[in-house]
Amino acid sequence: MLPDVSDPRKPNPARRSERSRRAVLGAARELVSEVGYAKVSIEAIAARAGVGKQTIYRWWPSKGAVIFDSFLELSEGEGEEGIRLPDTGDLGADLKAVMRATVAEFADPAFEAPIRALNLEIIADPALADAYREKLAGPVDEAKKERLRSAQRAGQLAADADLDLVLEVLYAPLYQRWLHRAGPLTPQYADALVATVLRAFAP
Amino acid sequence: MLPDVSDPRKPNPARRSERSRRAVLGAARELVSEVGYAKVSIEAIAARAGVGKQTIYRWWPSKGAVIFDSFLELSEGEGEEGIRLPDTGDLGADLKAVMRATVAEFADPAFEAPIRALNLEIIADPALADAYREKLAGPVDEAKKERLRSAQRAGQLAADADLDLVLEVLYAPLYQRWLHRAGPLTPQYADALVATVLRAFAP
């Protein structure tokens, strides 16, 4: 009789590897949130994850790469369910719901600290910026555009609106305000951004 | 007869100090443009400026502080003449001229490299973000708002428009696109941003 290689009682190197990988990514996210990107070290991630430093260096070339992957993992979880914006038929109401939730996330210290760390990496590193756009921002933007196209078909948004520009006008002011800590992040602000976009790109 | 302390042939410590300070700030700007923020060292700035490392540490606590001051010096030059936006009476034409010039600056590698370095510092450091807003961004934003108020009086912009929001909608999309290298920086893009703002905040 042939041995059953998938026998769960037997040690399985692939499964052990995957467990270590997830532990490293989880530790990276936790540490960035707790102490900030600058103070996180590969040593600290290894200790928190319960793996050797060499294990991390075997899989990732740098601290920035580990942290980027740790965010990518979060987003891949979303990807499995499919990213989709609410579509109740009322573009204004749907965008307000999404923007209020986004503003609340950026106003939350536990959420914003790792996102700030990731942004610093992306801004400093063109290759990481490309990877970010391809793997993280791109699919999310595509989902948002799907909602905008539905609004165009419903006559709630100009049929010839440049959807990249619509998304920039909707999100970039929030992003810049958050990045520079330049003003309050409130539900009223979310609503004002939605109102601006609806007016600027009305049919 | 009393000695003339302002005799230009005599060594003057205050004048020598000011010359060193300007040499340091000029060297900091040059080096950031040439090799990027991460690779600039206090040693390299001192060597380029022809001063001792201790001279720099006597005046500035950190590399970030030197670089911040080097940008502040540029802006103070502007301040002496007074920052003022063109006002031909045509808001659209004036904003297009300003935004086309801004887009061209961000598309210029020699200009954008030190600005990117400064932005990384500001994003990572809340105290520097405050100083930036107070000393650099604040006065410039005030000058821009003066132009917008003139347009409100001329009936070219809604009288109740939130001018902070108007500036964010005008500049933040360009800022984000540049920061993430997410799209082309062209005169057409500048014009599209102006058209968006004029429509969103029409009277």
mmCIF file of C-alpha atoms in Angstrom:
data_model
loop_
_atom_site.group_PDB
_atom_site.id
_atom_site.type_symbol
_atom_site.label_atom_id
_atom_site.label_comp_id
_atom_site.label_asym_id
_atom_site.label_seq_id
_atom_site.Cartn_x
_atom_site.Cartn_y
_atom_site.Cartn_z
ATOM 1 C CA MET A 1 0.000 0.000 0.000
ATOM 2 C CA LEU A 2 1.304 3.449 -0.923
ATOM 3 C CA PRO A 3 1.737 5.976 1.892
ATOM 4 C CA ASP A 4 -0.944 8.692 2.007
ATOM 5 C CA VAL A 5 1.034 11.921 1.565
ATOM 6 C CA SER A 6 -1.906 14.021 2.647
ATOM 7 C CA ASP A 7 -2.229 12.207 5.998
ATOM 8 C CA PRO A 8 -2.892 15.098 8.414
ATOM 9 C CA ARG A 9 -1.051 13.295 11.239
ATOM 10 C CA LYS A 10 2.189 13.376 9.276
ATOM 11 C CA PRO A 11 4.338 16.526 9.270
ATOM 12 C CA ASN A 12 3.836 18.310 5.961
ATOM 13 C CA PRO A 13 6.575 20.770 4.912
ATOM 14 C CA ALA A 14 4.287 22.702 2.552
ATOM 15 C CA ARG A 15 1.668 23.156 5.241
ATOM 16 C CA ARG A 16 4.324 24.175 7.771
ATOM 17 C CA SER A 17 5.749 26.702 5.273
ATOM 18 C CA GLU A 18 2.337 28.230 4.670
ATOM 19 C CA ARG A 19 1.770 28.478 8.430
ATOM 20 C CA SER A 20 5.115 30.283 8.859
ATOM 21 C CA ARG A 21 4.373 32.610 5.956
ATOM 22 C CA ARG A 22 1.046 33.629 7.450
ATOM 23 C CA ALA A 23 2.602 34.071 10.895
ATOM 24 C CA VAL A 24 5.268 36.373 9.427
ATOM 25 C CA LEU A 25 2.716 38.482 7.538
ATOM 26 C CA GLY A 26 0.441 38.723 10.575
ATOM 27 C CA ALA A 27 3.378 39.717 12.797
ATOM 28 C CA ALA A 28 4.455 42.365 10.262
ATOM 29 C CA ARG A 29 0.994 43.952 10.220
ATOM 30 C CA GLU A 30 0.710 43.909 14.016
ATOM 31 C CA LEU A 31 4.129 45.431 14.574
ATOM 32 C CA VAL A 32 3.656 48.219 12.015
ATOM 33 C CA SER A 33 0.391 49.163 13.748
ATOM 34 C CA GLU A 34 1.952 49.033 17.203
ATOM 35 C CA VAL A 35 5.283 50.815 16.749
ATOM 36 C CA GLY A 36 5.212 52.361 13.266
ATOM 37 C CA TYR A 37 7.074 51.330 10.149
ATOM 38 C CA ALA A 38 10.424 52.937 11.001
ATOM 39 C CA LYS A 39 10.809 50.980 14.253
ATOM 40 C CA VAL A 40 9.842 47.569 12.893
ATOM 41 C CA SER A 41 12.819 45.267 12.281
ATOM 42 C CA ILE A 42 13.103 41.903 10.552
ATOM 43 C CA GLU A 43 14.321 40.588 13.929
ATOM 44 C CA ALA A 44 11.140 41.744 15.679
ATOM 45 C CA ILE A 45 8.924 40.235 12.964
ATOM 46 C CA ALA A 46 10.797 36.915 13.232
ATOM 47 C CA ALA A 47 10.506 36.865 17.027
ATOM 48 C CA ARG A 48 6.781 37.696 16.963
ATOM 49 C CA ALA A 49 6.120 35.087 14.252
ATOM 50 C CA GLY A 50 8.200 32.427 16.002
ATOM 51 C CA VAL A 51 10.431 31.804 12.984
ATOM 52 C CA GLY A 52 14.130 32.335 12.312
ATOM 53 C CA LYS A 53 15.360 35.542 10.685
ATOM 54 C CA GLN A 54 16.780 33.460 7.822
ATOM 55 C CA THR A 55 13.304 32.126 7.059
ATOM 56 C CA ILE A 56 12.164 35.693 6.373
ATOM 57 C CA TYR A 57 15.188 36.533 4.244
ATOM 58 C CA ARG A 58 14.651 33.352 2.230
ATOM 59 C CA TRP A 59 11.221 34.601 1.133
ATOM 60 C CA TRP A 60 11.503 38.387 1.108
ATOM 61 C CA PRO A 61 14.344 40.689 0.023
ATOM 62 C CA SER A 62 13.543 43.525 2.461
ATOM 63 C CA LYS A 63 11.376 44.797 5.278
ATOM 64 C CA GLY A 64 9.362 46.822 2.771
ATOM 65 C CA ALA A 65 8.617 43.681 0.750
ATOM 66 C CA VAL A 66 7.329 41.786 3.801
ATOM 67 C CA ILE A 67 5.067 44.653 4.784
ATOM 68 C CA PHE A 68 3.776 45.078 1.251
ATOM 69 C CA ASP A 69 2.905 41.366 1.106
ATOM 70 C CA SER A 70 1.209 41.596 4.483
ATOM 71 C CA PHE A 71 -1.187 44.174 3.016
ATOM 72 C CA LEU A 72 -1.588 42.257 -0.194
ATOM 73 C CA GLU A 73 -2.726 39.236 1.838
ATOM 74 C CA LEU A 74 -5.529 41.302 3.405
ATOM 75 C CA SER A 75 -6.689 42.451 0.018
ATOM 76 C CA GLU A 76 -6.501 38.929 -1.463
ATOM 77 C CA GLY A 77 -8.972 37.868 1.219
ATOM 78 C CA GLU A 78 -11.337 40.517 -0.170
ATOM 79 C CA GLY A 79 -10.592 39.375 -3.695
ATOM 80 C CA GLU A 80 -11.890 35.867 -3.028
ATOM 81 C CA GLU A 81 -15.323 37.213 -2.190
ATOM 82 C CA GLY A 82 -15.034 39.656 -5.103
ATOM 83 C CA ILE A 83 -14.722 43.408 -4.558
ATOM 84 C CA ARG A 84 -18.038 45.056 -5.305
ATOM 85 C CA LEU A 85 -19.506 48.430 -4.409
ATOM 86 C CA PRO A 86 -23.112 48.706 -3.218
ATOM 87 C CA ASP A 87 -25.572 49.411 -6.051
ATOM 88 C CA THR A 88 -28.996 50.389 -4.732
ATOM 89 C CA GLY A 89 -29.695 52.408 -7.877
ATOM 90 C CA ASP A 90 -28.961 55.698 -6.046
ATOM 91 C CA LEU A 91 -25.390 56.738 -6.880
ATOM 92 C CA GLY A 92 -25.287 59.539 -4.291
ATOM 93 C CA ALA A 93 -26.446 57.298 -1.431
ATOM 94 C CA ASP A 94 -24.079 54.484 -2.411
ATOM 95 C CA LEU A 95 -21.044 56.768 -2.731
ATOM 96 C CA LYS A 96 -21.838 58.439 0.599
ATOM 97 C CA ALA A 97 -21.951 55.044 2.321
ATOM 98 C CA VAL A 98 -18.620 54.021 0.788
ATOM 99 C CA MET A 99 -16.901 57.370 1.437
ATOM 100 C CA ARG A 100 -18.158 57.602 5.028
ATOM 101 C CA ALA A 101 -16.702 54.141 5.700
ATOM 102 C CA THR A 102 -13.425 55.105 3.999
ATOM 103 C CA VAL A 103 -13.141 58.355 5.974
ATOM 104 C CA ALA A 104 -13.793 56.441 9.218
ATOM 105 C CA GLU A 105 -11.003 53.981 8.382
ATOM 106 C CA PHE A 106 -8.497 56.765 7.752
ATOM 107 C CA ALA A 107 -9.544 58.454 11.006
ATOM 108 C CA ASP A 108 -8.867 55.210 12.955
ATOM 109 C CA PRO A 109 -5.290 55.108 14.347
ATOM 110 C CA ALA A 110 -5.126 51.281 14.276
ATOM 111 C CA PHE A 111 -5.967 51.257 10.586
ATOM 112 C CA GLU A 112 -4.135 54.338 9.429
ATOM 113 C CA ALA A 113 -0.696 53.531 10.898
ATOM 114 C CA PRO A 114 0.081 50.523 8.656
ATOM 115 C CA ILE A 115 -1.498 52.245 5.639
ATOM 116 C CA ARG A 116 0.752 55.250 6.212
ATOM 117 C CA ALA A 117 3.771 52.921 6.397
ATOM 118 C CA LEU A 118 2.752 51.277 3.139
ATOM 119 C CA ASN A 119 2.270 54.656 1.472
ATOM 120 C CA LEU A 120 5.745 55.821 2.479
ATOM 121 C CA GLU A 121 7.183 52.707 0.822
ATOM 122 C CA ILE A 122 5.138 53.213 -2.326
ATOM 123 C CA ILE A 123 6.000 56.894 -2.663
ATOM 124 C CA ALA A 124 9.719 56.207 -2.252
ATOM 125 C CA ASP A 125 9.910 53.169 -4.561
ATOM 126 C CA PRO A 126 8.631 53.281 -8.185
ATOM 127 C CA ALA A 127 8.765 49.462 -8.544
ATOM 128 C CA LEU A 128 6.628 49.022 -5.437
ATOM 129 C CA ALA A 129 4.279 51.729 -6.766
ATOM 130 C CA ASP A 130 3.813 49.649 -9.934
ATOM 131 C CA ALA A 131 3.182 46.459 -7.946
ATOM 132 C CA TYR A 132 0.754 48.321 -5.705
ATOM 133 C CA ARG A 133 -1.187 49.662 -8.656
ATOM 134 C CA GLU A 134 -1.296 46.300 -10.414
ATOM 135 C CA LYS A 135 -2.166 44.088 -7.444
ATOM 136 C CA LEU A 136 -3.963 46.324 -4.933
ATOM 137 C CA ALA A 137 -5.232 49.652 -6.272
ATOM 138 C CA GLY A 138 -6.010 48.451 -9.800
ATOM 139 C CA PRO A 139 -8.608 45.766 -8.953
ATOM 140 C CA VAL A 140 -10.250 48.027 -6.361
ATOM 141 C CA ASP A 141 -10.440 50.923 -8.834
ATOM 142 C CA GLU A 142 -11.962 48.591 -11.425
ATOM 143 C CA ALA A 143 -14.710 47.636 -8.966
ATOM 144 C CA LYS A 144 -15.402 51.317 -8.287
ATOM 145 C CA LYS A 145 -15.570 52.031 -12.018
ATOM 146 C CA GLU A 146 -18.107 49.239 -12.458
ATOM 147 C CA ARG A 147 -20.381 51.123 -10.054
ATOM 148 C CA LEU A 148 -19.779 54.372 -11.947
ATOM 149 C CA ARG A 149 -20.571 52.702 -15.288
ATOM 150 C CA SER A 150 -23.839 51.464 -13.838
ATOM 151 C CA ALA A 151 -24.587 55.094 -12.855
ATOM 152 C CA GLN A 152 -23.740 56.230 -16.392
ATOM 153 C CA ARG A 153 -26.223 53.694 -17.802
ATOM 154 C CA ALA A 154 -28.828 54.956 -15.310
ATOM 155 C CA GLY A 155 -28.251 58.554 -16.440
ATOM 156 C CA GLN A 156 -26.887 59.652 -13.045
ATOM 157 C CA LEU A 157 -23.381 60.435 -14.289
ATOM 158 C CA ALA A 158 -22.231 62.065 -17.559
ATOM 159 C CA ALA A 159 -21.829 59.348 -20.200
ATOM 160 C CA ASP A 160 -18.520 60.863 -21.347
ATOM 161 C CA ALA A 161 -17.038 61.360 -17.842
ATOM 162 C CA ASP A 162 -13.403 60.250 -17.512
ATOM 163 C CA LEU A 163 -13.813 57.630 -14.771
ATOM 164 C CA ASP A 164 -10.157 57.828 -13.694
ATOM 165 C CA LEU A 165 -10.655 61.543 -13.112
ATOM 166 C CA VAL A 166 -13.949 60.924 -11.260
ATOM 167 C CA LEU A 167 -12.191 58.538 -8.859
ATOM 168 C CA GLU A 168 -9.312 60.969 -8.354
ATOM 169 C CA VAL A 169 -11.640 63.872 -7.561
ATOM 170 C CA LEU A 170 -13.563 61.641 -5.133
ATOM 171 C CA TYR A 171 -10.632 60.071 -3.275
ATOM 172 C CA ALA A 172 -7.523 62.271 -3.714
ATOM 173 C CA PRO A 173 -8.729 65.164 -1.499
ATOM 174 C CA LEU A 174 -9.371 62.696 1.353
ATOM 175 C CA TYR A 175 -6.038 61.007 0.719
ATOM 176 C CA GLN A 176 -4.099 64.279 0.765
ATOM 177 C CA ARG A 177 -5.940 65.604 3.841
ATOM 178 C CA TRP A 178 -5.163 62.371 5.679
ATOM 179 C CA LEU A 179 -1.563 62.119 4.465
ATOM 180 C CA HIS A 180 -0.717 65.698 5.559
ATOM 181 C CA ARG A 181 -3.026 65.646 8.592
ATOM 182 C CA ALA A 182 -4.386 68.842 7.077
ATOM 183 C CA GLY A 183 -7.999 68.825 8.249
ATOM 184 C CA PRO A 184 -10.802 66.900 9.972
ATOM 185 C CA LEU A 185 -11.924 63.525 8.586
ATOM 186 C CA THR A 186 -15.666 63.520 9.251
ATOM 187 C CA PRO A 187 -18.860 62.087 7.723
ATOM 188 C CA GLN A 188 -19.677 65.660 6.610
ATOM 189 C CA TYR A 189 -16.414 65.764 4.682
ATOM 190 C CA ALA A 190 -17.256 62.445 2.986
ATOM 191 C CA ASP A 191 -20.656 63.848 1.984
ATOM 192 C CA ALA A 192 -19.080 67.060 0.641
ATOM 193 C CA LEU A 193 -16.735 65.080 -1.613
ATOM 194 C CA VAL A 194 -19.652 63.049 -3.004
ATOM 195 C CA ALA A 195 -21.692 66.216 -3.613
ATOM 196 C CA THR A 196 -18.720 67.780 -5.431
ATOM 197 C CA VAL A 197 -18.322 64.786 -7.749
ATOM 198 C CA LEU A 198 -22.045 64.519 -8.496
ATOM 199 C CA ARG A 199 -22.111 68.178 -9.471
ATOM 200 C CA ALA A 200 -18.870 68.152 -11.465
ATOM 201 C CA PHE A 201 -19.816 65.064 -13.480
ATOM 202 C CA ALA A 202 -23.584 65.493 -13.716
ATOM 203 C CA PRO A 203 -25.099 64.363 -17.048
ATOM 204 C CA MET B 1 37.982 108.031 14.477
ATOM 205 C CA LEU B 2 35.904 104.910 15.267
ATOM 206 C CA PRO B 3 36.556 101.765 13.256
ATOM 207 C CA ASP B 4 33.955 101.061 10.596
ATOM 208 C CA VAL B 5 32.531 97.649 11.613
ATOM 209 C CA SER B 6 30.844 97.236 8.272
ATOM 210 C CA ASP B 7 34.167 97.542 6.402
ATOM 211 C CA PRO B 8 33.802 94.830 3.723
ATOM 212 C CA ARG B 9 37.557 94.150 3.792
ATOM 213 C CA LYS B 10 37.353 92.985 7.410
ATOM 214 C CA PRO B 11 36.293 89.420 8.240
ATOM 215 C CA ASN B 12 32.742 89.521 9.595
ATOM 216 C CA PRO B 13 31.592 86.433 11.547
ATOM 217 C CA ALA B 14 27.885 87.105 10.939
ATOM 218 C CA ARG B 15 28.442 87.430 7.206
ATOM 219 C CA ARG B 16 30.597 84.287 7.175
ATOM 220 C CA SER B 17 27.890 82.380 9.100
ATOM 221 C CA GLU B 18 25.220 83.447 6.672
ATOM 222 C CA ARG B 19 27.403 82.370 3.749
ATOM 223 C CA SER B 20 27.913 78.930 5.332
ATOM 224 C CA ARG B 21 24.203 78.586 6.066
ATOM 225 C CA ARG B 22 23.305 79.320 2.456
ATOM 226 C CA ALA B 23 26.011 76.955 1.183
ATOM 227 C CA VAL B 24 24.634 74.154 3.377
ATOM 228 C CA LEU B 25 21.048 74.714 2.211
ATOM 229 C CA GLY B 26 22.091 74.902 -1.433
ATOM 230 C CA ALA B 27 24.164 71.717 -1.094
ATOM 231 C CA ALA B 28 21.240 69.916 0.576
ATOM 232 C CA ARG B 29 18.884 70.816 -2.288
ATOM 233 C CA GLU B 30 21.412 69.793 -4.942
ATOM 234 C CA LEU B 31 22.214 66.463 -3.327
ATOM 235 C CA VAL B 32 18.581 65.505 -2.778
ATOM 236 C CA SER B 33 17.925 66.180 -6.457
ATOM 237 C CA GLU B 34 20.976 64.237 -7.569
ATOM 238 C CA VAL B 35 20.887 61.093 -5.431
ATOM 239 C CA GLY B 36 17.516 61.116 -3.653
ATOM 240 C CA TYR B 37 16.722 61.769 -0.019
ATOM 241 C CA ALA B 38 17.641 58.325 1.326
ATOM 242 C CA LYS B 39 21.219 58.508 0.027
ATOM 243 C CA VAL B 40 21.995 62.041 1.197
ATOM 244 C CA SER B 41 24.121 62.192 4.339
ATOM 245 C CA ILE B 42 25.099 65.060 6.613
ATOM 246 C CA GLU B 43 28.703 64.224 5.643
ATOM 247 C CA ALA B 44 27.962 64.703 1.946
ATOM 248 C CA ILE B 45 26.145 67.984 2.566
ATOM 249 C CA ALA B 46 29.085 69.257 4.652
ATOM 250 C CA ALA B 47 31.612 68.245 1.974
ATOM 251 C CA ARG B 48 29.596 69.851 -0.842
ATOM 252 C CA ALA B 49 29.076 73.049 1.181
ATOM 253 C CA GLY B 50 32.717 73.236 2.258
ATOM 254 C CA VAL B 51 31.880 73.330 5.982
ATOM 255 C CA GLY B 52 32.532 70.973 8.877
ATOM 256 C CA LYS B 53 29.943 68.396 9.915
ATOM 257 C CA GLN B 54 29.811 70.024 13.356
ATOM 258 C CA THR B 55 28.737 73.310 11.769
ATOM 259 C CA ILE B 56 25.652 71.571 10.423
ATOM 260 C CA TYR B 57 24.859 69.847 13.703
ATOM 261 C CA ARG B 58 25.193 73.167 15.517
ATOM 262 C CA TRP B 59 22.324 74.624 13.458
ATOM 263 C CA TRP B 60 20.114 71.653 12.606
ATOM 264 C CA PRO B 61 19.076 68.605 14.681
ATOM 265 C CA SER B 62 18.698 66.203 11.743
ATOM 266 C CA LYS B 63 19.013 65.631 8.017
ATOM 267 C CA GLY B 64 15.247 66.135 7.652
ATOM 268 C CA ALA B 65 15.496 69.546 9.334
ATOM 269 C CA VAL B 66 18.260 70.732 6.969
ATOM 270 C CA ILE B 67 16.288 69.642 3.938
ATOM 271 C CA PHE B 68 13.094 71.225 5.221
ATOM 272 C CA ASP B 69 14.916 74.523 5.744
ATOM 273 C CA SER B 70 16.443 74.288 2.277
ATOM 274 C CA PHE B 71 12.921 74.294 0.831
ATOM 275 C CA LEU B 72 11.735 76.967 3.205
ATOM 276 C CA GLU B 73 14.536 79.217 1.945
ATOM 277 C CA LEU B 74 13.259 78.874 -1.636
ATOM 278 C CA SER B 75 9.779 79.796 -0.550
ATOM 279 C CA GLU B 76 10.982 82.733 1.554
ATOM 280 C CA GLY B 77 12.529 84.157 -1.590
ATOM 281 C CA GLU B 78 9.034 84.080 -3.062
ATOM 282 C CA GLY B 79 7.612 85.559 0.135
ATOM 283 C CA GLU B 80 9.682 88.716 -0.188
ATOM 284 C CA GLU B 81 8.069 89.514 -3.519
ATOM 285 C CA GLY B 82 4.714 88.400 -2.090
ATOM 286 C CA ILE B 83 2.919 85.300 -3.365
ATOM 287 C CA ARG B 84 0.140 86.322 -5.691
ATOM 288 C CA LEU B 85 -1.866 84.463 -8.305
ATOM 289 C CA PRO B 86 -2.590 86.071 -11.686
ATOM 290 C CA ASP B 87 -5.925 87.903 -11.787
ATOM 291 C CA THR B 88 -6.907 88.849 -15.343
ATOM 292 C CA GLY B 89 -10.593 88.727 -14.401
ATOM 293 C CA ASP B 90 -11.018 85.318 -16.070
ATOM 294 C CA LEU B 91 -10.854 82.631 -13.352
ATOM 295 C CA GLY B 92 -10.689 79.717 -15.796
ATOM 296 C CA ALA B 93 -7.790 81.200 -17.786
ATOM 297 C CA ASP B 94 -5.878 82.147 -14.645
ATOM 298 C CA LEU B 95 -6.310 78.728 -13.007
ATOM 299 C CA LYS B 96 -5.288 76.958 -16.215
ATOM 300 C CA ALA B 97 -2.077 78.998 -16.392
ATOM 301 C CA VAL B 98 -1.267 78.214 -12.747
ATOM 302 C CA MET B 99 -2.165 74.517 -12.984
ATOM 303 C CA ARG B 100 -0.270 73.989 -16.254
ATOM 304 C CA ALA B 101 2.838 75.469 -14.627
ATOM 305 C CA THR B 102 2.336 73.293 -11.530
ATOM 306 C CA VAL B 103 1.859 70.120 -13.582
ATOM 307 C CA ALA B 104 5.035 70.947 -15.571
ATOM 308 C CA GLU B 105 7.006 71.329 -12.328
ATOM 309 C CA PHE B 106 5.841 67.953 -11.012
ATOM 310 C CA ALA B 107 6.705 66.348 -14.351
ATOM 311 C CA ASP B 108 10.279 67.746 -14.163
ATOM 312 C CA PRO B 109 12.694 65.239 -12.522
ATOM 313 C CA ALA B 110 14.993 67.988 -11.199
ATOM 314 C CA PHE B 111 12.104 69.642 -9.403
ATOM 315 C CA GLU B 112 10.141 66.619 -8.315
ATOM 316 C CA ALA B 113 12.975 64.674 -6.629
ATOM 317 C CA PRO B 114 13.527 67.094 -3.718
ATOM 318 C CA ILE B 115 9.773 67.710 -3.378
ATOM 319 C CA ARG B 116 9.228 63.962 -3.103
ATOM 320 C CA ALA B 117 11.927 63.803 -0.404
ATOM 321 C CA LEU B 118 10.251 66.631 1.492
ATOM 322 C CA ASN B 119 6.862 64.948 1.210
ATOM 323 C CA LEU B 120 8.202 61.679 2.634
ATOM 324 C CA GLU B 121 9.477 63.612 5.653
ATOM 325 C CA ILE B 122 6.185 65.436 6.127
ATOM 326 C CA ILE B 123 4.069 62.304 5.817
ATOM 327 C CA ALA B 124 6.203 60.445 8.366
ATOM 328 C CA ASP B 125 6.496 63.284 10.904
ATOM 329 C CA PRO B 126 3.417 65.080 12.317
ATOM 330 C CA ALA B 127 5.530 67.924 13.794
ATOM 331 C CA LEU B 128 7.124 68.590 10.426
ATOM 332 C CA ALA B 129 3.667 68.423 8.829
ATOM 333 C CA ASP B 130 2.543 71.199 11.190
ATOM 334 C CA ALA B 131 5.608 73.319 10.415
ATOM 335 C CA TYR B 132 5.104 72.726 6.700
ATOM 336 C CA ARG B 133 1.491 73.815 6.863
ATOM 337 C CA GLU B 134 2.270 76.897 8.933
ATOM 338 C CA LYS B 135 5.341 78.122 7.054
ATOM 339 C CA LEU B 136 5.034 76.810 3.502
ATOM 340 C CA ALA B 137 1.598 75.533 2.493
ATOM 341 C CA GLY B 138 -0.448 77.968 4.599
ATOM 342 C CA PRO B 139 0.766 81.245 3.043
ATOM 343 C CA VAL B 140 0.566 79.777 -0.474
ATOM 344 C CA ASP B 141 -2.981 78.513 0.134
ATOM 345 C CA GLU B 142 -3.956 81.937 1.445
ATOM 346 C CA ALA B 143 -2.730 83.550 -1.782
ATOM 347 C CA LYS B 144 -4.740 81.047 -3.810
ATOM 348 C CA LYS B 145 -7.841 81.742 -1.720
ATOM 349 C CA GLU B 146 -7.435 85.478 -2.369
ATOM 350 C CA ARG B 147 -7.771 84.724 -6.094
ATOM 351 C CA LEU B 148 -10.821 82.531 -5.433
ATOM 352 C CA ARG B 149 -12.448 85.269 -3.310
ATOM 353 C CA SER B 150 -11.939 87.702 -6.160
ATOM 354 C CA ALA B 151 -13.732 85.182 -8.425
ATOM 355 C CA GLN B 152 -16.571 84.912 -5.897
ATOM 356 C CA ARG B 153 -16.976 88.704 -5.942
ATOM 357 C CA ALA B 154 -16.993 88.580 -9.766
ATOM 358 C CA GLY B 155 -19.744 85.935 -9.723
ATOM 359 C CA GLN B 156 -17.508 83.269 -11.301
ATOM 360 C CA LEU B 157 -17.494 80.947 -8.275
ATOM 361 C CA ALA B 158 -20.319 80.052 -5.854
ATOM 362 C CA ALA B 159 -20.377 82.609 -3.032
ATOM 363 C CA ASP B 160 -20.810 79.846 -0.431
ATOM 364 C CA ALA B 161 -18.096 77.534 -1.837
ATOM 365 C CA ASP B 162 -15.788 76.034 0.839
ATOM 366 C CA LEU B 163 -12.464 77.383 -0.417
ATOM 367 C CA ASP B 164 -10.418 74.713 1.383
ATOM 368 C CA LEU B 165 -12.439 72.091 -0.477
ATOM 369 C CA VAL B 166 -12.045 73.970 -3.782
ATOM 370 C CA LEU B 167 -8.247 73.937 -3.383
ATOM 371 C CA GLU B 168 -8.249 70.250 -2.430
ATOM 372 C CA VAL B 169 -10.345 69.276 -5.461
ATOM 373 C CA LEU B 170 -8.047 71.346 -7.692
ATOM 374 C CA TYR B 171 -4.667 70.164 -6.366
ATOM 375 C CA ALA B 172 -5.103 66.804 -4.587
ATOM 376 C CA PRO B 173 -5.762 64.723 -7.735
ATOM 377 C CA LEU B 174 -2.537 66.063 -9.282
ATOM 378 C CA TYR B 175 -0.686 65.488 -6.025
ATOM 379 C CA GLN B 176 -1.868 61.885 -5.693
ATOM 380 C CA ARG B 177 -1.228 61.080 -9.378
ATOM 381 C CA TRP B 178 2.293 62.432 -9.036
ATOM 382 C CA LEU B 179 2.985 60.820 -5.663
ATOM 383 C CA HIS B 180 1.920 57.348 -6.859
ATOM 384 C CA ARG B 181 3.173 57.847 -10.429
ATOM 385 C CA ALA B 182 -0.336 56.774 -11.375
ATOM 386 C CA GLY B 183 -0.875 58.618 -14.652
ATOM 387 C CA PRO B 184 0.410 61.198 -17.140
ATOM 388 C CA LEU B 185 1.047 64.785 -15.995
ATOM 389 C CA THR B 186 0.071 66.845 -19.045
ATOM 390 C CA PRO B 187 -1.364 70.297 -19.854
ATOM 391 C CA GLN B 188 -4.617 68.492 -20.784
ATOM 392 C CA TYR B 189 -4.761 67.040 -17.293
ATOM 393 C CA ALA B 190 -4.263 70.502 -15.783
ATOM 394 C CA ASP B 191 -7.125 71.841 -17.927
ATOM 395 C CA ALA B 192 -9.392 68.920 -16.940
ATOM 396 C CA LEU B 193 -8.864 69.662 -13.246
ATOM 397 C CA VAL B 194 -9.734 73.326 -13.757
ATOM 398 C CA ALA B 195 -12.860 72.411 -15.758
ATOM 399 C CA THR B 196 -13.941 70.020 -12.983
ATOM 400 C CA VAL B 197 -13.595 72.686 -10.291
ATOM 401 C CA LEU B 198 -15.387 75.367 -12.333
ATOM 402 C CA ARG B 199 -18.309 73.006 -12.870
ATOM 403 C CA ALA B 200 -18.445 71.672 -9.292
ATOM 404 C CA PHE B 201 -18.336 75.132 -7.708
ATOM 405 C CA ALA B 202 -20.212 77.157 -10.332
ATOM 406 C CA PRO B 203 -22.451 79.930 -8.895
#
